[in-house]
mmCIF file of C-alpha atoms in Angstrom:
data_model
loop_
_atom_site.group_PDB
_atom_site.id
_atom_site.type_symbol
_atom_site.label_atom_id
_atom_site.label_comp_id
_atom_site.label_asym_id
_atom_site.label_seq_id
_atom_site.Cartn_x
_atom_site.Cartn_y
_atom_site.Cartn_z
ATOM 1 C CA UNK A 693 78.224 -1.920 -41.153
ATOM 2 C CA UNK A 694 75.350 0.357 -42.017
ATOM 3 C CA UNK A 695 76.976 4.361 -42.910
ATOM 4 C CA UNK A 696 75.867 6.124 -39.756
ATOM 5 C CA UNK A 697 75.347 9.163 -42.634
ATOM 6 C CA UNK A 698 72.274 7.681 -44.277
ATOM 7 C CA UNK A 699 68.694 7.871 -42.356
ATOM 8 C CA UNK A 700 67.052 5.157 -44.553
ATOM 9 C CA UNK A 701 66.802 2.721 -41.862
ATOM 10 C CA UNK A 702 63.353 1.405 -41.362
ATOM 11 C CA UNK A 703 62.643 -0.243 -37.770
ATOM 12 C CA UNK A 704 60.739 -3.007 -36.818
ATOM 13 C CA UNK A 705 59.325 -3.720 -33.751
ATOM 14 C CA UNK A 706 58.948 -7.849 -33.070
ATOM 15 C CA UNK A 707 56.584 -9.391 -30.765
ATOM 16 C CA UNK A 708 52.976 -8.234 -31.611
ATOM 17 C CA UNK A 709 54.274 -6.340 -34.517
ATOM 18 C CA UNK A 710 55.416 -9.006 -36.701
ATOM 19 C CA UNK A 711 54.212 -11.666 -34.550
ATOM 20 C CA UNK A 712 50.825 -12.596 -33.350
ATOM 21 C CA UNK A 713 52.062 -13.047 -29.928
ATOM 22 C CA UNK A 714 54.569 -12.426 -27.179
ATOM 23 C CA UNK A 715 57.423 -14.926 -28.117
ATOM 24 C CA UNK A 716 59.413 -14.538 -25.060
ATOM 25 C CA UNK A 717 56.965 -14.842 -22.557
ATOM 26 C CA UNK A 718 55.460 -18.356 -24.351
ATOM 27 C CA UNK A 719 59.054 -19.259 -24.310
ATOM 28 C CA UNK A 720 60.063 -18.967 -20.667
ATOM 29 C CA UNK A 721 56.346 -20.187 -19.722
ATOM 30 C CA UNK A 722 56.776 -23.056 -21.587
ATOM 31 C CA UNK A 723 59.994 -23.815 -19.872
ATOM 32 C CA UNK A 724 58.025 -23.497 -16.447
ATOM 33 C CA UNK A 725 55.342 -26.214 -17.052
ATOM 34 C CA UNK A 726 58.624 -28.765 -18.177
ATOM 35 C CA UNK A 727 58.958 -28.739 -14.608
ATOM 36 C CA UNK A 728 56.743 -28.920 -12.061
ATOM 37 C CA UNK A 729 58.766 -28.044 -9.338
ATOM 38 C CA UNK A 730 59.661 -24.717 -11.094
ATOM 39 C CA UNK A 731 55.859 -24.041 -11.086
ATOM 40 C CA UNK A 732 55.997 -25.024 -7.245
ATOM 41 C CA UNK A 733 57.923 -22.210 -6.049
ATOM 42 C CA UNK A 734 56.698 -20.041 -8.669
ATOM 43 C CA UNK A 735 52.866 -20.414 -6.806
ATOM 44 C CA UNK A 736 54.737 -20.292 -3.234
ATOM 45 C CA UNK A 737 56.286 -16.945 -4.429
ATOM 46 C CA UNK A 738 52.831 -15.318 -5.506
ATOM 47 C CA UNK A 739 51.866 -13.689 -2.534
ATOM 48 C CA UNK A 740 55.235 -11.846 -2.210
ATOM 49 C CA UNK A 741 54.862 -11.553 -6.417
ATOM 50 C CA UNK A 742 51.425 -10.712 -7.158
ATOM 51 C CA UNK A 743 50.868 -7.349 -5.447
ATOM 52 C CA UNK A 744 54.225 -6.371 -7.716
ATOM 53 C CA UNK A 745 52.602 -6.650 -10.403
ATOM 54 C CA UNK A 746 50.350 -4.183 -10.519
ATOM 55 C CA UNK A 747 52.118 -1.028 -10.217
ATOM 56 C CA UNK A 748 54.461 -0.169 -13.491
ATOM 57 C CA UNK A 749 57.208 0.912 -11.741
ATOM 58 C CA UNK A 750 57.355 -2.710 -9.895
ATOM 59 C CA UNK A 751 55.778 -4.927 -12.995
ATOM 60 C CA UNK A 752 59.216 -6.268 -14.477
ATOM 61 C CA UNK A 753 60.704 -8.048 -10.860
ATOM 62 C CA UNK A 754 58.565 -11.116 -10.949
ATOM 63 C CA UNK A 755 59.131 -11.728 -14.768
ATOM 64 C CA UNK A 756 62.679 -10.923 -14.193
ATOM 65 C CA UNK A 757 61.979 -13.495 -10.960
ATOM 66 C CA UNK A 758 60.357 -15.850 -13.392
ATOM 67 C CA UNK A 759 62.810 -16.145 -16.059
ATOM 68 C CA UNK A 760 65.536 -16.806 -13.410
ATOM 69 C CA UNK A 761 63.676 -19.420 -12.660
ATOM 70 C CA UNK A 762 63.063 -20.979 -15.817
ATOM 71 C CA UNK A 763 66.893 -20.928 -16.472
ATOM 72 C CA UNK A 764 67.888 -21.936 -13.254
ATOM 73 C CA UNK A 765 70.270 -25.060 -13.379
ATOM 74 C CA UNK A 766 70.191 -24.622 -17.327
ATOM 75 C CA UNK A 767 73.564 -24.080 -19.517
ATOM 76 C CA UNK A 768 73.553 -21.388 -21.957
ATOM 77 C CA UNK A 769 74.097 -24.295 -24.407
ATOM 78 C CA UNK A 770 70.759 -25.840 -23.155
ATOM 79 C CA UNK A 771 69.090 -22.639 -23.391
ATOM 80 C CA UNK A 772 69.594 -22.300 -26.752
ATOM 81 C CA UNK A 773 68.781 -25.550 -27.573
ATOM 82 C CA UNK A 774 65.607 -25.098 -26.108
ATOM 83 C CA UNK A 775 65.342 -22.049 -28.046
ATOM 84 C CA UNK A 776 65.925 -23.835 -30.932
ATOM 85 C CA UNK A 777 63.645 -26.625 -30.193
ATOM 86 C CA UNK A 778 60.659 -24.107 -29.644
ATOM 87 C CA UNK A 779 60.924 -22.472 -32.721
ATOM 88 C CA UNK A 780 60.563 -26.150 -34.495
ATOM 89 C CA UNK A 781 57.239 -27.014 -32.425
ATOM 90 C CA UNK A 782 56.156 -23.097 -33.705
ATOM 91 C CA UNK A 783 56.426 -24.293 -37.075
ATOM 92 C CA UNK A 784 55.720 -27.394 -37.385
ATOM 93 C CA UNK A 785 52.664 -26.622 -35.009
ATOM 94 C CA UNK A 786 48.912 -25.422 -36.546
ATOM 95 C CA UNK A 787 49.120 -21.501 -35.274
ATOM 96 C CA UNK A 788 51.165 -18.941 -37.838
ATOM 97 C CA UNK A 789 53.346 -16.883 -35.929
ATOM 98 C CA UNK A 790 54.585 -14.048 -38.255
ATOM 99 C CA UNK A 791 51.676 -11.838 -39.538
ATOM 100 C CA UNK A 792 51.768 -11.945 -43.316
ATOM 101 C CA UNK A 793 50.997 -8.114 -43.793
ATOM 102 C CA UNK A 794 53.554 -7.206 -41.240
ATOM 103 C CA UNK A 795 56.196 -9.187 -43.371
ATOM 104 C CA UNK A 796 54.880 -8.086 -46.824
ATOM 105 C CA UNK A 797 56.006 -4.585 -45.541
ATOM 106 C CA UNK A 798 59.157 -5.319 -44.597
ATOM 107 C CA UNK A 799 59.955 -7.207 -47.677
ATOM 108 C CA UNK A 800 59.334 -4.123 -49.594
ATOM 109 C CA UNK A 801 60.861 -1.995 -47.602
ATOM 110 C CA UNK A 802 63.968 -3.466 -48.470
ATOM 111 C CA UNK A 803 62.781 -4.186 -52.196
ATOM 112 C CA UNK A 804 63.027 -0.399 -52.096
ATOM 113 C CA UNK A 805 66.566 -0.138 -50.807
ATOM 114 C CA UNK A 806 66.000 0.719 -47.042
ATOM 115 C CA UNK A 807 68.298 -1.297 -44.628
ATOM 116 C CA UNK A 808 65.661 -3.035 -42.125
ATOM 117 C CA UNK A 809 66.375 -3.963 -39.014
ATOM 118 C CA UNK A 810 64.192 -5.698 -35.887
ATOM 119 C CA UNK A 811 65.126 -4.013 -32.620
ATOM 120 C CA UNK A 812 62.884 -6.309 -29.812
ATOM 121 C CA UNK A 813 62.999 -7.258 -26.059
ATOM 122 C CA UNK A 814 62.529 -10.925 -27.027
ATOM 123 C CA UNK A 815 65.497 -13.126 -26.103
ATOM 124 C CA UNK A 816 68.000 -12.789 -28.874
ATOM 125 C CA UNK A 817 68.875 -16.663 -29.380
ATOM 126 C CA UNK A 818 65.117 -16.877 -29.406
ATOM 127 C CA UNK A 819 64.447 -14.309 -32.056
ATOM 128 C CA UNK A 820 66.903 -15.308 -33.912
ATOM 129 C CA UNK A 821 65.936 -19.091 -34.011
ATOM 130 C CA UNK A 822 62.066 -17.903 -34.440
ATOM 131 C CA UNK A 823 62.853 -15.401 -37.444
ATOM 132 C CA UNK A 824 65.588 -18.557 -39.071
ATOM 133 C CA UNK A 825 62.584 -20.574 -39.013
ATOM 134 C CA UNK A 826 60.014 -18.254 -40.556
ATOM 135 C CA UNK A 827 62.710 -17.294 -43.310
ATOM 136 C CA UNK A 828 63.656 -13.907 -42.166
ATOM 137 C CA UNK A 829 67.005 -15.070 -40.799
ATOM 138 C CA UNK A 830 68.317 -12.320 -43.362
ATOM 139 C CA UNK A 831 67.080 -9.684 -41.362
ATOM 140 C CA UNK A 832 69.445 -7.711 -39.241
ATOM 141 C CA UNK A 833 68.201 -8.145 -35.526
ATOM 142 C CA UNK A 834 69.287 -6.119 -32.061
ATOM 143 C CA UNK A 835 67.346 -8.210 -29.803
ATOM 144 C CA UNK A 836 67.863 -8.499 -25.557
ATOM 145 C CA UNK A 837 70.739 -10.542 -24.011
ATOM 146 C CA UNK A 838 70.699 -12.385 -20.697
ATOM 147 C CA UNK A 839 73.824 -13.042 -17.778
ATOM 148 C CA UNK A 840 74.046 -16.011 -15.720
ATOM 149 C CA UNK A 841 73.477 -15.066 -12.203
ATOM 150 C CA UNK A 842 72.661 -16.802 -8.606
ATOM 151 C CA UNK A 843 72.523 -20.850 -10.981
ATOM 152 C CA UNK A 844 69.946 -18.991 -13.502
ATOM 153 C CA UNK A 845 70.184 -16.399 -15.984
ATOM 154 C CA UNK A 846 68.960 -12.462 -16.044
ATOM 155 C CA UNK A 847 68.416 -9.513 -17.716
ATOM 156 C CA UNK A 848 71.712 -8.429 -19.184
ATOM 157 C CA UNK A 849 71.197 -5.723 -22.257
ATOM 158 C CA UNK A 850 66.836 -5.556 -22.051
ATOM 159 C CA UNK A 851 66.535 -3.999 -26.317
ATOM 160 C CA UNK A 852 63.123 -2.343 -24.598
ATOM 161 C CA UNK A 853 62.050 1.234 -24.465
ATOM 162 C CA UNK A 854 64.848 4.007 -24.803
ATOM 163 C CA UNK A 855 67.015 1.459 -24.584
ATOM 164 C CA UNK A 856 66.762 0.514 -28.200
ATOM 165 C CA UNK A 857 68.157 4.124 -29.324
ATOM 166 C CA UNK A 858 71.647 2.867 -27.960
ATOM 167 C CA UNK A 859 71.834 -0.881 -28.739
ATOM 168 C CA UNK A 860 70.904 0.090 -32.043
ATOM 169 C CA UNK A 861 73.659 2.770 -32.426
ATOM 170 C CA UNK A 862 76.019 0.256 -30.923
ATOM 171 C CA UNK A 863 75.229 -2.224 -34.130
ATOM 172 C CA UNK A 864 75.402 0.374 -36.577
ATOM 173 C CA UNK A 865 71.676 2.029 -36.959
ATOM 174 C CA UNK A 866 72.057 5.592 -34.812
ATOM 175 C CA UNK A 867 68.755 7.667 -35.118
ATOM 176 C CA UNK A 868 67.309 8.849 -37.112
ATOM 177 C CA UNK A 869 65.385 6.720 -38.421
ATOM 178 C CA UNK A 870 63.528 7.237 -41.649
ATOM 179 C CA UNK A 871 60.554 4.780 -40.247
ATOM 180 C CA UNK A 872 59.229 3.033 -37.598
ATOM 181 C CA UNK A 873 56.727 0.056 -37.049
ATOM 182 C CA UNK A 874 55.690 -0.862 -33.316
ATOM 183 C CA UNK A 875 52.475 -2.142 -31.692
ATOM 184 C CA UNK A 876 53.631 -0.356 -27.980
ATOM 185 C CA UNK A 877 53.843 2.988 -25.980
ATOM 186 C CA UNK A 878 57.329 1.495 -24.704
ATOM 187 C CA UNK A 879 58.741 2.472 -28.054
ATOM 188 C CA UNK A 880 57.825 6.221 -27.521
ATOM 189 C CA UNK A 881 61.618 7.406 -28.262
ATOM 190 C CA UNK A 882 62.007 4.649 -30.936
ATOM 191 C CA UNK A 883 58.843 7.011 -32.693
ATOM 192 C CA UNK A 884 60.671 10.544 -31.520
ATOM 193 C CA UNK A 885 63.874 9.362 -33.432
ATOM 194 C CA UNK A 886 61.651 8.807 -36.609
ATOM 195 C CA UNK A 887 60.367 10.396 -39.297
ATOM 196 C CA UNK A 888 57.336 8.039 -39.803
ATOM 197 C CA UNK A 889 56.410 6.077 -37.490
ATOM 198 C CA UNK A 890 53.203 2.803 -37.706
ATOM 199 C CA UNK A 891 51.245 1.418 -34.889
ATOM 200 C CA UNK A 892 50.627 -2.227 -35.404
ATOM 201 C CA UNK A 893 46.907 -2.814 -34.023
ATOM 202 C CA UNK A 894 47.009 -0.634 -30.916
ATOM 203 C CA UNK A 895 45.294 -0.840 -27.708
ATOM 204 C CA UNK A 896 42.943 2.154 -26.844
ATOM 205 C CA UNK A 897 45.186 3.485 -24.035
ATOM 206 C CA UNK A 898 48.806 2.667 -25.954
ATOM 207 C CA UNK A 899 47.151 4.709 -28.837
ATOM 208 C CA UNK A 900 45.522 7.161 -26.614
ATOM 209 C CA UNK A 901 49.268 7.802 -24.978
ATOM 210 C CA UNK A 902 51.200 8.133 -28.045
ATOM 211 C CA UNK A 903 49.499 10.627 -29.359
ATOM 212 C CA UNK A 904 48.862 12.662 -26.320
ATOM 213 C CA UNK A 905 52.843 12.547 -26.037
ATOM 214 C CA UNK A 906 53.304 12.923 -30.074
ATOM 215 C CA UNK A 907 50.821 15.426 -30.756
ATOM 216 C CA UNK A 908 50.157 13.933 -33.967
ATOM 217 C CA UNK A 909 47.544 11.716 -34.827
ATOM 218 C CA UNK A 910 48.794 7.592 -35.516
ATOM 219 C CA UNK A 911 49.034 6.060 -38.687
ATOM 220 C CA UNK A 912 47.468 2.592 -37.696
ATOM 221 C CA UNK A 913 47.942 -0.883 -39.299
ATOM 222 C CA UNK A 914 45.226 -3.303 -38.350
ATOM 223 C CA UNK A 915 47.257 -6.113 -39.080
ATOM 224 C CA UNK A 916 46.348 -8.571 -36.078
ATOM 225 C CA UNK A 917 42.731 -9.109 -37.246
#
C-alpha cells in the first residue's frame, strides 16, 4: 500500500483523458443495440426521460435508467464477460483507444518514481479489461462499482467528482496529490487536492469554469487532436 506520508502521487483521469472516448457509455450502448427489445422500452421511456436530461441536477437518472437496463437479466459473470469481450473488438478493431501522448506521460511519470494511479467513473471490470488490453494493466486503478438491484445492476461506489478524494484514500492515495491530469470540470476537487494539475483538451465552458473557480490560469494538453 502506497505510505499515506508521501505526496508523489500523480492522478490520472480515464475516459477522454487517456482515451479518445467515453468507454462506459460505448459499453452499455453497445449492450442496448444486442437487444432490441432493450432499445424498445428505452424509446417508450423517452418522453418521461428526455426532459431529464437537460437540467444537471436531473442528467444522471436516465443513464442510471439506461444502464439498469442494459444489465437487466445479466449475471455479474456475464457482465464481465461482456466486458471482456468489448475490450477484444476495441483492439482488434481499426480505431486506437488510448491517446499515445496521454500514455507517454504517464509512463514517465513513473520512470521518474511517482506512484500513478487512474481514478475514473468508467465501470471498473471495464477499465480494467480496456487498460489489460492496451498494456497498462500495471497501473493502479480506483474505478466505479455497480449493485444488482430490481433483475439489473446500479450505481454502487460512482469514482466521479468529489467522490474520487475518498475512494482514493480508501485504496491508499489520500490527497494531496503532487499532480493531476483530467479533461473535466467534475474533477474540480481532484485539482484543489493538487499541486499541479493538466487539462486534457478542454471544452470552452469546462475550461472557462475551472479557472473561474481556480483562479489560476490552466495548463492545457491538446492531446485529442
Amino acid at each position: 500500500m502506497p505510505d499515506a506520508n508521501d505526496a508523489d502521487v500523480v492522478v490520472f483521469d480515464f475516459d477522454l483523458t487517456l482515451t479518445r472516448w467515453e468507454t462506459a457509455s460505448r459499453f452499455f450502448k453497445g449492450l442496448l443495440r444486442r437487444a432490441p427489445w432493450r432499445l424498445s422500452i428505452l424509446l417508450l421511456a423517452l418522453p418521461v426521460l428526455g426532459p431529464l436530461l437537460l437540467a444537471s441536477h436531473t442528467r444522471r437518472l436516465p443513464t442510471r435508467f439506461g444502464v439498469w437496463l442494459a444489465t437487466f437479466g445479466r449475471s455479474r459473470h456475464a457482465l464481465e464477460a461482456l466486458a471482456a469481450s468489448h475490450a477484444e473488438a476495441v483492439f482488434d478493431g481499426d480505431e486506437v483507444l488510448f491517446i499515445d501522448a496521454a500514455v507517454a506521460h504517464l509512463r514517465q511519470h513513473q520512470a521518474d518514481g511517482a506512484r500513478v494511479v487512474i481514478a475514473t467513473g468508467c465501470w471498473e471490470p471495464l477499465a480494467r479489461a480496456l487498460l489489460a488490453r492496451g498494456g497498462l494493466g500495471d497501473v493502479p486503478l480506483v474505478a466505479s462499482t455497480l449493485r444488482p438491484a430490481w433483475g439489473g445492476w446500479v450505481s454502487d461506489q460512482h469514482c466521479l467528482g468529489a467522490n474520487k478524494i475518498p475512494m482514493l484514500a480508501a485504496r491508499g492515495y489520500p490527497p494531496p496529490w503532487a499532480m493531476a491530469y483530467t479533461d473535466h470540470h467534475a474533477d474540480l476537487p481532484l485539482l484543489r487536492n493538487s499541486a499541479r494539475w493538466y487539462l486534457v483538451s478542454p471544452k470552452a465552458g469546462c475550461l472557462r469554469r475551472i479557472e473561474d473557480a481556480l483562479q489560476s490560469p490552466a495548463r492545457i494538453l491538446d492531446w485529442r487532436v
